[in-house]
Amino acid sequence: MSFDQLGLAPSLLEAVAAEGYSTPTPIQAKAIPAVLEGQDVLAAAQTGTGKTAAFTLPLLHRLGQDTATKPRVLVLTPTRELAAQVEQSVKTYGRGGHLRSTVIFGGVGYQPQISAFRKGVDIIVATPGRLLDHLQQGNVDLSGLETLVLDEADRMLDMGFIHDIKRVLKHVPAKRQTLLFSATFSKDIRKLAASLLHKPVEIDVAPRNATADRIDQKVVMVEKSRKRALLSHLIGTGDWSQVLVFTRTKHGANRLVKQLETDGLSAAALHGNKSQNARTKALDGFKAGTLRVLVATDIAARGIDIDALPHVVNYELPNVPEDYVHRIGRTGRAGSAGEAVSLVGPDERKYLKDIEKLIGSSIERMVVEGIDLRSAGHDEPEDDRPPRRDNGGGNRPPKRGGGRGGPNRANAGGEAPKANPAGRRRKPRRGKRGGQRSGGGAN
Ligand code: AMP
């Protein structure tokens, strides 16, 4: 199947060709005709499947060339990054037309957003909280809305945006087209879909681990206190030029960046406590290749789209197995090969087991030469609090290059006795909306 067969306007086909896409991805082949017909769509698709173009292209086609007095399409996303990225796609695919789009999220001033609304806008891409603020202040009128898209709906629910979404819905006409994209179909997503969608076309193109085929997945069993040295070692010996590293906490991300910098690696953290400017700068530097390591938390990494990102490292495994699939899905995009290495501490084995169960196969254990993976002393604290300055011993930095190991001690660490109690950092990963927002999170 080619894009020409989908019935899209010539200007859209030109944009698609200019992007270098030759054939529609499976989700595009299925969603584009349904959206063109005005049907509701319920699609199981994660980032990397081409889902953005799957709704953006047909919606641009439907909007045609005429700008309207009120917004006609609203796309809700869980994070600022995803919102920015989707709006960029709208601009990219829509550059042959005259439609106006704007992106709305928190953490930046209201005034430019209000001005954009005043000038008139056809397509809004927004995170729910800030959009709701605008609606409550009467800055924007959604009564002319024709299509509502919920992108990464599962993540929006996880992040506690359901109430904001429901409030936004009160400002949107009941008679409209609704498209819901979600990586997973939990009971809650089904419930939301049942309440929002009318006879939706159901599309499921992405079995949960479909992307994993192109990704070379590996696990290294390592003591927690040796993870940093191992990461620097892997980056150095593998000559990795661009690696996305996941930590579970914001504090962990900050600390790792500092440590990597002492190892002489250019690194930056991407998480919800960073200003929008800092986030954009980090992401741009990473994309441009001036920044070698980007350390991110799950939520901040959502929607990061970097073509051909070669390496992903799980510095800590996520405690939600699905997040593993999301994380490694950042590499091995669009047919290119990718490598995902997980550094697994003794207290993370349960997470590993859950992940292997979800993906339905066991992940290859990797042997790393030239570095001792066993702890030379006590492990570092790994929770979200700043390190304590007491004499408890637990915070002592790891001895570097300790005398116990030489080459080929690899992998022994995983079998060593536990150095850190597992229960220590069972902080709920997913906050309520208030927390997210006050913490400068996604919204
Ligand atoms: P998404 O799933 O929307 O995040 O898209 C993932 C990546 O696939 C983006 O970098 C798109 O530019 C790219 N992409 C989207 N559609 C196609 C296509 N038909 N052929 C090749 N790449 C595509």
mmCIF file of N, CA and C in Angstrom, residues 12 47 73 79 88 104 133 138 153 171 193 207 213 240 280 313 319 328 335 352 387 411 415:
data_model
loop_
_atom_site.group_PDB
_atom_site.id
_atom_site.type_symbol
_atom_site.label_atom_id
_atom_site.label_comp_id
_atom_site.label_asym_id
_atom_site.label_seq_id
_atom_site.Cartn_x
_atom_site.Cartn_y
_atom_site.Cartn_z
ATOM 1 N N LEU A 12 -0.503 17.236 1.375
ATOM 2 C CA LEU A 12 -0.121 16.317 2.452
ATOM 3 C C LEU A 12 0.797 15.216 1.913
ATOM 4 N N THR A 47 4.441 4.999 20.966
ATOM 5 C CA THR A 47 5.340 5.873 20.230
ATOM 6 C C THR A 47 6.266 5.022 19.378
ATOM 7 N N VAL A 73 -9.849 21.339 16.073
ATOM 8 C CA VAL A 73 -9.229 20.084 16.523
ATOM 9 C C VAL A 73 -8.460 20.339 17.816
ATOM 10 N N THR A 79 2.363 14.918 28.267
ATOM 11 C CA THR A 79 3.558 15.699 28.615
ATOM 12 C C THR A 79 3.786 16.860 27.665
ATOM 13 N N GLN A 88 4.620 20.021 16.361
ATOM 14 C CA GLN A 88 5.643 20.126 15.318
ATOM 15 C C GLN A 88 5.238 19.286 14.102
ATOM 16 N N ILE A 104 0.005 24.231 23.832
ATOM 17 C CA ILE A 104 -0.328 24.814 25.133
ATOM 18 C C ILE A 104 0.128 23.873 26.240
ATOM 19 N N ASP A 133 -6.972 25.634 32.659
ATOM 20 C CA ASP A 133 -6.817 26.993 33.200
ATOM 21 C C ASP A 133 -7.338 28.017 32.196
ATOM 22 N N GLY A 138 -11.726 31.689 30.436
ATOM 23 C CA GLY A 138 -12.442 32.168 29.249
ATOM 24 C C GLY A 138 -11.526 32.636 28.131
ATOM 25 N N ALA A 153 -3.335 8.032 26.018
ATOM 26 C CA ALA A 153 -4.391 8.145 27.035
ATOM 27 C C ALA A 153 -4.033 7.352 28.294
ATOM 28 N N HIS A 171 -16.374 21.493 28.077
ATOM 29 C CA HIS A 171 -16.299 22.665 27.192
ATOM 30 C C HIS A 171 -16.328 22.280 25.711
ATOM 31 N N ALA A 193 -12.880 4.867 27.177
ATOM 32 C CA ALA A 193 -13.239 4.753 25.758
ATOM 33 C C ALA A 193 -14.744 4.586 25.613
ATOM 34 N N PRO A 207 1.392 -5.181 19.054
ATOM 35 C CA PRO A 207 1.450 -6.046 20.216
ATOM 36 C C PRO A 207 2.540 -5.504 21.134
ATOM 37 N N ASP A 213 11.599 -6.753 18.663
ATOM 38 C CA ASP A 213 12.307 -7.578 17.686
ATOM 39 C C ASP A 213 13.562 -6.912 17.134
ATOM 40 N N TRP A 240 30.012 4.883 22.533
ATOM 41 C CA TRP A 240 28.640 5.331 22.284
ATOM 42 C C TRP A 240 28.619 6.849 22.152
ATOM 43 N N THR A 280 14.199 21.895 26.953
ATOM 44 C CA THR A 280 14.358 22.071 25.510
ATOM 45 C C THR A 280 15.842 22.084 25.143
ATOM 46 N N VAL A 313 19.786 2.878 28.025
ATOM 47 C CA VAL A 313 20.234 2.153 29.216
ATOM 48 C C VAL A 313 19.194 2.330 30.316
ATOM 49 N N ASN A 319 9.518 -0.129 37.926
ATOM 50 C CA ASN A 319 8.751 -1.118 38.682
ATOM 51 C C ASN A 319 7.429 -1.463 37.997
ATOM 52 N N ILE A 328 12.546 1.033 26.084
ATOM 53 C CA ILE A 328 13.423 0.486 25.046
ATOM 54 C C ILE A 328 12.890 0.833 23.658
ATOM 55 N N GLY A 335 12.809 0.845 11.814
ATOM 56 C CA GLY A 335 13.623 -0.143 11.119
ATOM 57 C C GLY A 335 15.097 -0.184 11.489
ATOM 58 N N LEU A 352 12.858 -7.477 37.082
ATOM 59 C CA LEU A 352 13.346 -8.132 35.866
ATOM 60 C C LEU A 352 12.444 -9.315 35.500
ATOM 61 N N PRO A 387 21.397 12.959 49.378
ATOM 62 C CA PRO A 387 22.191 12.086 50.227
ATOM 63 C C PRO A 387 22.377 12.693 51.605
ATOM 64 N N ASN A 411 30.001 -9.727 36.005
ATOM 65 C CA ASN A 411 28.784 -10.459 36.295
ATOM 66 C C ASN A 411 28.758 -11.157 37.632
ATOM 67 N N GLU A 415 25.536 -11.865 41.874
ATOM 68 C CA GLU A 415 25.346 -12.993 42.782
ATOM 69 C C GLU A 415 25.793 -12.662 44.205
#
